[in-house]
């Protein structure tokens, strides 16, 4: 055990220039670990046998060949045999949804079993626990990319919490279609048909200092794509005029191109329907777009709704136990109480295929230099807050991305999605101290990102086991 590390004291207090032993109580040293630099390639991406010194809420020192002399007070973490990566970012989550069967009555109406208002009340009451799930899974930043107006209160609550990720949010989605099943008085999705109404809603979101304006660009056969694009462009123009970034849900190639022409800064899903082409790549590059594949969520729904969803080992350890327990509820719901669609899915259970087109598109876009951000769409049915990141990252790796590229999407690029580029997403001096200490090499296999020893956010050290114990 290293209980004593030698440090030139001048390094300790670079601001004040003099030493004060009392300040050592706020010092954390991680000694002997391998630092991973996800923005780098090749040998530059790993720095073995390194020392990290955290003081205040920042990384002060990170590198090799550092000798520190700390006599007392500092917290010393033995990093030998461990890897340190920047805190992960899930760039696509929804706190108004829980991941269970009852959370999207527009997709599967279980109101007879669980009134939707009760489900949403549960999610609100459970926020502090949900925040902890993210930290327990090594996630120190999330983007809630659309929900009711109370999303802005969720961001405030997280900022004031002793154990929560950093958060960026969008308010209600500007939508092409109605979702009356989700309207409890503060709807997450609002159908809007005119540019004037778009600007009015955006003004209300800007008043709450929204981080993103989001459009749910749903295009059905027979819809007038040009007319829809004009509305989306009005939203993009209004967002940009207010200095806000513009996120769009657009899952087909033609619709995603229209979204990019309308100014999208962030495509929150893959193009699922056909291979992306040169025109798409050129538009994406022109906008410097962030592209979030969300590969697992399209399997999560059919798995859960056909009663074939099974928890992964990571979910058994670090998902919300309340939600885990509810994932088997279809066994308890008698056949006559199951929504018709569910009864049909259960009658002929079929394993959903991985989204192959989207996976090929991910590889092609990554190789083309498009900025990929990891995001799960957590909260949707079958996609649980926290450990669903491992399902998502596994699919990204299976798409042909290297573990380093997957990690980059969740750190370097995740910082961009959070709006915190240059503040988080790297283990370098001056950055906020958001990092994860791992028991296994994340560059050997993304699955090793589940081997969380400690999560540190804003220089607070969290033990995943203790976080999970605190919410049972
Ligand atoms: Zn979503």
Coordinates of C-alpha atoms and ligand atoms in Angstrom, one line a residue:
X1 CA 0.0 0.0 0.0
X2 CA 1.2 3.4 -0.9
X3 CA 0.2 5.7 2.0
X4 CA 2.8 8.3 1.2
X5 CA 3.5 9.9 -2.1
X6 CA 6.2 12.4 -2.6
X7 CA 5.1 15.7 -4.3
X8 CA 7.0 18.9 -4.8
X9 CA 4.8 21.1 -2.6
X10 CA 4.9 24.0 -5.1
X11 CA 2.8 21.8 -7.4
X12 CA 0.1 21.5 -4.8
X13 CA -1.0 25.1 -4.6
X14 CA -0.2 26.6 -8.0
X15 CA -2.6 29.5 -7.4
X16 CA -1.7 30.7 -3.9
X17 CA 2.0 29.9 -4.2
X18 CA 2.3 29.0 -0.5
X19 CA 1.6 25.8 1.3
X20 CA -1.1 25.3 3.8
X21 CA -1.3 21.8 5.3
X22 CA -5.1 22.3 6.0
X23 CA -5.7 22.4 2.3
X24 CA -4.4 18.8 2.0
X25 CA -7.8 17.7 3.3
X26 CA -9.2 18.7 0.0
X27 CA -6.6 16.8 -2.0
X28 CA -7.1 13.5 -3.7
X29 CA -4.2 11.6 -5.2
X30 CA -4.6 8.6 -7.5
X31 CA -1.2 6.9 -7.7
X32 CA 0.2 4.4 -10.2
X33 CA -2.8 4.1 -12.5
X34 CA -3.0 4.0 -16.3
X35 CA -4.6 7.2 -17.6
X36 CA -6.6 6.8 -20.8
X37 CA -6.7 9.9 -23.1
X38 CA -9.7 9.1 -25.4
X39 CA -9.0 12.1 -27.7
X40 CA -5.6 10.7 -28.6
X41 CA -4.7 7.8 -30.9
X42 CA -2.2 5.0 -30.6
X43 CA 0.4 5.1 -27.8
X44 CA -0.6 8.7 -26.9
X45 CA -4.0 7.4 -25.7
X46 CA -2.4 5.5 -22.7
X47 CA -0.2 6.9 -20.0
X48 CA 0.8 4.1 -17.6
X49 CA 2.1 4.5 -14.0
X50 CA 0.7 8.0 -13.7
X51 CA -0.3 10.2 -10.9
X52 CA -3.4 12.3 -10.7
X53 CA -3.8 15.1 -8.2
X54 CA -7.2 16.6 -7.6
X55 CA -7.7 19.8 -5.6
X56 CA -10.8 21.8 -5.2
X57 CA -13.1 20.5 -7.9
X58 CA -10.3 20.3 -10.5
X59 CA -7.5 18.1 -11.8
X60 CA -4.3 19.9 -10.9
X61 CA -1.7 17.4 -12.0
X62 CA -2.0 14.4 -14.3
X63 CA 1.0 12.5 -15.7
X64 CA 4.0 10.3 -15.2
X65 CA 7.3 11.0 -13.4
X66 CA 5.6 13.1 -10.7
X67 CA 6.9 13.0 -7.2
X68 CA 4.6 14.3 -4.5
X69 CA 5.3 14.8 -0.9
X70 CA 2.1 14.6 1.1
X71 CA 2.5 14.1 4.8
X72 CA -1.1 14.1 6.0
X73 CA -4.7 14.9 5.2
X74 CA -4.8 13.9 1.5
X75 CA -7.0 11.1 0.3
X76 CA -4.7 8.6 -1.5
X77 CA -6.2 6.0 -3.8
X78 CA -3.9 3.2 -4.9
X79 CA -4.3 3.2 -8.6
X80 CA -1.9 0.3 -9.4
X81 CA -3.5 -2.2 -11.7
X82 CA -6.3 0.3 -12.5
X83 CA -7.3 2.5 -15.4
X84 CA -8.6 6.0 -15.2
X85 CA -10.9 7.4 -17.9
X86 CA -12.9 10.7 -18.0
X87 CA -16.4 10.4 -16.6
X88 CA -18.8 9.0 -19.2
X89 CA -21.6 11.0 -20.7
X90 CA -24.9 9.6 -21.9
X91 CA -26.0 12.1 -24.4
X92 CA -29.6 10.9 -24.7
X93 CA -31.8 10.1 -21.7
X94 CA -35.3 11.0 -20.4
X95 CA -36.0 11.4 -16.7
X96 CA -39.8 11.5 -17.1
X97 CA -39.6 7.8 -18.2
X98 CA -38.4 4.9 -16.1
X99 CA -37.7 2.1 -18.6
X100 CA -40.6 -0.1 -17.3
X101 CA -43.7 -1.3 -19.2
X102 CA -45.9 1.6 -18.0
X103 CA -43.8 4.5 -19.1
X104 CA -45.0 5.0 -22.7
X105 CA -48.8 4.5 -22.8
X106 CA -48.7 5.8 -26.4
X107 CA -46.7 2.7 -27.3
X108 CA -48.3 0.2 -24.9
X109 CA -51.4 1.2 -22.9
X110 CA -51.2 -0.4 -19.5
X111 CA -53.3 2.3 -17.8
X112 CA -55.7 -0.5 -16.6
X113 CA -52.8 -2.0 -14.6
X114 CA -50.8 1.2 -13.7
X115 CA -52.3 4.6 -14.3
X116 CA -49.8 6.7 -16.3
X117 CA -50.1 9.6 -13.8
X118 CA -48.9 7.2 -11.1
X119 CA -46.0 6.1 -13.2
X120 CA -44.9 9.7 -13.8
X121 CA -45.3 10.6 -10.1
X122 CA -43.1 7.6 -9.3
X123 CA -40.4 8.8 -11.7
X124 CA -40.5 12.3 -10.2
X125 CA -40.3 11.0 -6.6
X126 CA -37.5 8.6 -7.6
X127 CA -35.2 11.2 -9.2
X128 CA -32.5 11.2 -6.4
X129 CA -32.2 7.5 -6.8
X130 CA -32.1 7.7 -10.6
X131 CA -29.3 10.3 -10.4
X132 CA -27.3 7.8 -8.2
X133 CA -27.7 5.0 -10.8
X134 CA -25.8 7.1 -13.3
X135 CA -22.9 7.8 -11.0
X136 CA -22.8 4.1 -10.0
X137 CA -22.3 3.3 -13.7
X138 CA -19.5 5.7 -14.2
X139 CA -21.7 8.4 -15.9
X140 CA -20.9 11.9 -14.7
X141 CA -23.0 13.8 -17.3
X142 CA -26.3 13.2 -19.0
X143 CA -28.3 15.1 -21.6
X144 CA -32.1 14.8 -21.1
X145 CA -33.1 15.5 -24.6
X146 CA -36.7 16.2 -24.1
X147 CA -39.5 16.1 -21.6
X148 CA -42.1 18.1 -19.8
X149 CA -41.4 21.6 -18.6
X150 CA -40.5 20.1 -15.2
X151 CA -37.3 18.8 -16.9
X152 CA -35.9 22.2 -16.0
X153 CA -36.6 21.5 -12.4
X154 CA -34.8 18.2 -12.8
X155 CA -31.7 20.0 -14.0
X156 CA -31.9 22.4 -11.0
X157 CA -32.4 19.4 -8.6
X158 CA -29.3 17.6 -10.0
X159 CA -27.2 20.7 -9.7
X160 CA -28.1 21.0 -6.1
X161 CA -27.7 17.3 -5.3
X162 CA -24.8 15.7 -3.5
X163 CA -24.9 12.8 -5.8
X164 CA -26.0 13.5 -9.4
X165 CA -24.5 13.8 -12.8
X166 CA -24.1 17.1 -14.6
X167 CA -27.0 17.7 -16.8
X168 CA -28.1 19.5 -20.0
X169 CA -31.8 19.5 -20.9
X170 CA -34.4 20.2 -23.6
X171 CA -38.0 21.0 -22.7
X172 CA -41.1 19.7 -24.5
X173 CA -40.6 18.3 -28.0
X174 CA -41.9 20.3 -30.9
X175 CA -43.7 17.5 -32.8
X176 CA -45.5 16.7 -36.0
X177 CA -47.9 14.4 -34.3
X178 CA -50.0 14.4 -31.1
X179 CA -49.4 12.2 -28.1
X180 CA -52.5 12.8 -26.0
X181 CA -51.7 9.6 -23.9
X182 CA -48.7 11.5 -22.4
X183 CA -50.5 14.7 -21.6
X184 CA -50.9 15.1 -17.8
X185 CA -51.1 18.9 -18.1
X186 CA -47.4 19.4 -18.8
X187 CA -46.9 17.3 -21.9
X188 CA -43.5 16.1 -23.1
X189 CA -44.5 16.2 -26.7
X190 CA -46.5 19.1 -28.3
X191 CA -47.9 19.0 -31.8
X192 CA -47.3 22.3 -33.6
X193 CA -48.4 23.1 -37.1
X194 CA -47.3 26.7 -37.6
X195 CA -44.0 28.7 -37.5
X196 CA -45.6 31.2 -35.1
X197 CA -46.6 28.5 -32.6
X198 CA -43.1 27.0 -32.9
X199 CA -41.5 30.4 -32.0
X200 CA -44.0 30.9 -29.1
X201 CA -43.1 27.5 -27.5
X202 CA -39.3 28.1 -28.1
X203 CA -39.6 31.5 -26.3
X204 CA -41.1 29.7 -23.3
X205 CA -38.3 27.1 -23.2
X206 CA -35.6 29.8 -23.7
X207 CA -37.1 31.6 -20.7
X208 CA -36.2 28.5 -18.7
X209 CA -32.7 28.7 -20.1
X210 CA -33.0 25.4 -22.0
X211 CA -29.8 23.9 -23.3
X212 CA -31.4 22.5 -26.5
X213 CA -34.5 23.0 -28.6
X214 CA -35.7 19.6 -29.8
X215 CA -38.0 18.6 -32.7
X216 CA -39.7 15.3 -33.0
X217 CA -39.5 15.1 -36.8
X218 CA -42.0 12.3 -37.5
X219 CA -42.7 11.8 -41.2
X220 CA -45.4 9.3 -42.2
X221 CA -46.3 8.2 -45.7
X222 CA -48.4 10.9 -47.3
X223 CA -47.0 13.7 -45.1
X224 CA -45.7 16.7 -47.1
X225 CA -41.9 16.6 -46.3
X226 CA -41.2 20.1 -47.7
X227 CA -44.0 21.7 -45.5
X228 CA -42.7 19.8 -42.5
X229 CA -39.1 20.9 -43.2
X230 CA -40.3 24.5 -43.3
X231 CA -41.7 24.1 -39.7
X232 CA -38.5 22.4 -38.6
X233 CA -36.4 25.2 -40.1
X234 CA -38.5 27.8 -38.3
X235 CA -37.6 25.9 -35.1
X236 CA -33.9 25.7 -36.0
X237 CA -33.8 29.4 -36.9
X238 CA -35.5 30.4 -33.6
X239 CA -33.2 28.2 -31.6
X240 CA -30.1 29.6 -33.1
X241 CA -31.4 33.2 -32.8
X242 CA -31.7 32.5 -29.1
X243 CA -28.2 31.0 -29.0
X244 CA -29.5 27.4 -28.3
X245 CA -28.5 24.2 -30.0
X246 CA -31.0 22.4 -32.2
X247 CA -31.6 18.7 -31.7
X248 CA -33.8 16.7 -34.1
X249 CA -35.2 13.2 -34.0
X250 CA -35.2 12.0 -37.6
X251 CA -34.7 8.3 -38.2
X252 CA -35.1 8.0 -42.0
X253 CA -32.4 9.2 -44.5
X254 CA -34.7 11.7 -46.3
X255 CA -36.0 13.1 -43.0
X256 CA -32.5 13.3 -41.5
X257 CA -31.3 15.2 -44.5
X258 CA -34.2 17.6 -44.2
X259 CA -33.3 18.0 -40.5
X260 CA -29.7 18.9 -41.4
X261 CA -30.9 21.4 -44.1
X262 CA -33.1 22.9 -41.4
X263 CA -30.0 23.5 -39.2
X264 CA -29.8 20.4 -36.9
X265 CA -26.8 20.5 -34.6
X266 CA -27.6 17.2 -33.0
X267 CA -29.2 14.1 -34.6
X268 CA -30.5 12.2 -31.6
X269 CA -30.9 8.9 -33.3
X270 CA -29.4 6.8 -36.2
X271 CA -30.6 6.8 -39.7
X272 CA -32.3 3.4 -39.5
X273 CA -33.9 2.9 -42.8
X274 CA -31.2 2.9 -45.4
X275 CA -27.5 3.4 -45.9
X276 CA -26.3 7.0 -45.5
X277 CA -24.9 8.6 -48.6
X278 CA -22.4 11.3 -49.6
X279 CA -25.1 14.0 -49.5
X280 CA -25.9 13.1 -45.9
X281 CA -22.3 13.1 -44.9
X282 CA -21.7 16.5 -46.6
X283 CA -24.7 18.0 -44.8
X284 CA -23.6 16.5 -41.5
X285 CA -20.1 17.9 -41.9
X286 CA -21.4 21.3 -42.8
X287 CA -23.4 21.4 -39.6
X288 CA -20.6 19.9 -37.5
X289 CA -23.4 17.7 -36.3
X290 CA -23.4 15.4 -33.3
X291 CA -24.8 12.0 -34.2
X292 CA -26.2 9.7 -31.5
X293 CA -26.8 6.1 -32.7
X294 CA -29.2 4.8 -30.0
X295 CA -28.8 1.2 -31.2
X296 CA -30.3 -0.7 -28.3
X297 CA -33.5 1.2 -27.7
X298 CA -35.1 -0.2 -30.8
X299 CA -34.6 -3.7 -29.4
X300 CA -35.5 -2.7 -25.8
X301 CA -39.2 -2.1 -26.7
X302 CA -39.9 -5.4 -28.5
X303 CA -37.8 -7.4 -26.0
X304 CA -39.8 -6.0 -23.0
X305 CA -43.2 -6.0 -24.7
X306 CA -42.9 -9.6 -25.8
X307 CA -41.7 -10.6 -22.3
X308 CA -38.3 -11.6 -23.5
X309 CA -36.3 -8.8 -21.8
X310 CA -33.7 -10.3 -19.4
X311 CA -31.4 -8.3 -17.2
X312 CA -27.7 -8.3 -18.0
X313 CA -25.2 -9.0 -15.2
X314 CA -24.6 -5.2 -15.1
X315 CA -28.3 -4.5 -14.8
X316 CA -28.7 -7.0 -12.0
X317 CA -26.0 -5.1 -10.1
X318 CA -26.6 -1.5 -11.0
X319 CA -30.1 -0.9 -12.3
X320 CA -32.9 0.5 -10.1
X321 CA -34.2 -2.5 -8.1
X322 CA -37.8 -1.2 -8.3
X323 CA -37.6 -1.2 -12.1
X324 CA -35.8 -4.5 -12.4
X325 CA -38.6 -6.1 -10.3
X326 CA -41.2 -4.6 -12.6
X327 CA -39.6 -5.9 -15.8
X328 CA -41.2 -9.3 -15.3
X329 CA -44.7 -7.9 -14.7
X330 CA -46.2 -9.4 -17.8
X331 CA -46.0 -12.8 -16.1
X332 CA -48.4 -11.4 -13.5
X333 CA -50.8 -9.6 -15.8
X334 CA -53.6 -11.9 -16.9
X335 CA -54.0 -12.4 -20.7
X336 CA -57.3 -10.5 -20.8
X337 CA -55.6 -7.4 -19.3
X338 CA -52.8 -7.3 -21.8
X339 CA -53.1 -4.6 -24.5
X340 CA -53.9 -6.3 -27.8
X341 CA -50.6 -5.5 -29.4
X342 CA -48.7 -7.1 -26.4
X343 CA -50.9 -10.2 -26.5
X344 CA -50.0 -10.6 -30.2
X345 CA -46.3 -10.1 -29.6
X346 CA -46.3 -12.6 -26.8
X347 CA -48.3 -15.1 -28.9
X348 CA -45.5 -15.2 -31.4
X349 CA -42.3 -14.2 -29.5
X350 CA -39.6 -13.2 -32.0
X351 CA -36.2 -12.0 -31.0
X352 CA -35.6 -8.6 -32.4
X353 CA -32.7 -8.3 -34.9
X354 CA -29.9 -5.9 -34.2
X355 CA -30.4 -2.7 -36.2
X356 CA -28.0 -3.7 -38.9
X357 CA -28.5 -0.7 -41.2
X358 CA -27.9 1.7 -38.3
X359 CA -24.9 -0.2 -37.3
X360 CA -23.4 0.0 -40.8
X361 CA -24.2 3.7 -40.9
X362 CA -22.4 4.2 -37.5
X363 CA -19.2 2.6 -38.8
X364 CA -19.4 4.6 -42.1
X365 CA -20.1 7.9 -40.3
X366 CA -17.4 7.3 -37.7
X367 CA -14.9 6.6 -40.5
X368 CA -16.0 9.7 -42.3
X369 CA -15.1 11.8 -39.2
X370 CA -18.6 12.6 -38.0
X371 CA -18.7 13.3 -34.3
X372 CA -20.4 10.3 -32.7
X373 CA -21.9 10.7 -29.2
X374 CA -22.9 7.7 -27.1
X375 CA -26.5 7.8 -25.9
X376 CA -29.0 5.2 -24.8
X377 CA -32.4 6.9 -24.9
X378 CA -32.7 5.6 -21.4
X379 CA -36.2 5.7 -19.9
X380 CA -37.8 4.2 -22.9
X381 CA -39.3 0.7 -22.4
X382 CA -36.6 -1.8 -21.9
X383 CA -33.7 0.8 -21.7
X384 CA -32.9 1.3 -18.1
X385 CA -31.3 4.4 -16.6
X386 CA -27.6 3.6 -15.9
X387 CA -26.5 0.2 -17.0
X388 CA -28.1 0.3 -20.4
X389 CA -24.9 2.2 -21.5
X390 CA -23.1 -1.2 -21.6
X391 CA -25.7 -2.6 -24.0
X392 CA -25.3 0.4 -26.2
X393 CA -21.5 0.4 -26.2
X394 CA -21.4 -3.3 -26.9
X395 CA -23.5 -2.7 -30.1
X396 CA -21.3 0.2 -31.0
X397 CA -18.3 -2.1 -30.8
X398 CA -20.1 -4.8 -32.8
X399 CA -20.7 -2.1 -35.4
X400 CA -16.9 -2.0 -36.0
X401 CA -15.9 0.9 -33.8
X402 CA -12.7 0.3 -31.7
X403 CA -13.0 0.4 -27.9
X404 CA -11.1 3.7 -28.1
X405 CA -13.6 5.1 -30.5
X406 CA -16.5 4.0 -28.4
X407 CA -14.9 5.5 -25.3
X408 CA -14.2 8.8 -27.2
X409 CA -17.9 9.0 -28.2
X410 CA -18.8 8.7 -24.5
X411 CA -16.2 11.2 -23.2
X412 CA -14.5 13.6 -25.5
X413 CA -17.6 13.9 -27.7
X414 CA -20.0 13.5 -24.8
X415 CA -18.5 16.7 -23.3
X416 CA -19.6 18.5 -26.5
X417 CA -23.1 17.2 -26.2
X418 CA -23.2 18.5 -22.6
X419 CA -21.9 21.9 -23.7
X420 CA -18.9 21.4 -21.5
X421 CA -16.1 21.0 -24.0
X422 CA -12.8 22.0 -22.5
X423 CA -14.2 21.6 -19.0
X424 CA -14.9 17.8 -18.8
X425 CA -14.0 14.8 -21.0
X426 CA -10.3 14.6 -20.5
X427 CA -7.8 13.8 -17.7
X428 CA -5.6 16.9 -18.0
X429 CA -4.7 19.7 -15.6
X430 CA -7.4 22.4 -15.3
X431 CA -10.3 20.1 -16.1
X432 CA -13.2 19.5 -13.7
X433 CA -12.4 16.3 -11.7
X434 CA -14.9 14.0 -13.4
X435 CA -13.4 10.6 -13.9
X436 CA -13.9 6.8 -13.5
X437 CA -11.4 4.4 -12.0
X438 CA -11.7 1.0 -13.6
X439 CA -10.5 -2.5 -12.5
X440 CA -9.9 -3.5 -16.2
X441 CA -8.6 -2.1 -19.4
X442 CA -11.4 -0.3 -21.4
X443 CA -9.3 -0.3 -24.5
X444 CA -9.2 -4.1 -24.6
X445 CA -13.0 -4.3 -24.6
X446 CA -15.7 -1.7 -23.9
X447 CA -17.3 -4.3 -21.6
X448 CA -14.5 -3.4 -19.1
X449 CA -16.2 0.1 -18.7
X450 CA -18.6 -1.8 -16.5
X451 CA -15.8 -2.6 -14.1
X452 CA -16.2 0.6 -12.1
X453 CA -14.1 0.8 -8.9
X454 CA -14.9 4.4 -8.1
X455 CA -16.6 7.3 -9.9
X456 CA -15.4 10.8 -9.2
X457 CA -17.5 13.8 -10.1
X458 CA -16.5 17.3 -9.1
X459 CA -13.8 15.8 -6.9
X460 CA -16.3 13.8 -4.9
X461 CA -15.5 10.1 -4.7
X462 CA -18.4 7.7 -5.0
X463 CA -18.2 3.9 -4.4
X464 CA -20.8 2.3 -6.7
X465 CA -21.7 -0.4 -4.1
X466 CA -22.5 2.2 -1.5
X467 CA -24.5 4.3 -4.0
X468 CA -26.6 1.2 -4.8
X469 CA -27.0 0.2 -1.2
X470 CA -28.3 3.7 -0.5
X471 CA -31.3 3.4 -2.9
X472 CA -32.5 -0.1 -2.1
Ligands
LIG1 ZN1 -35.4 10.0 -26.8

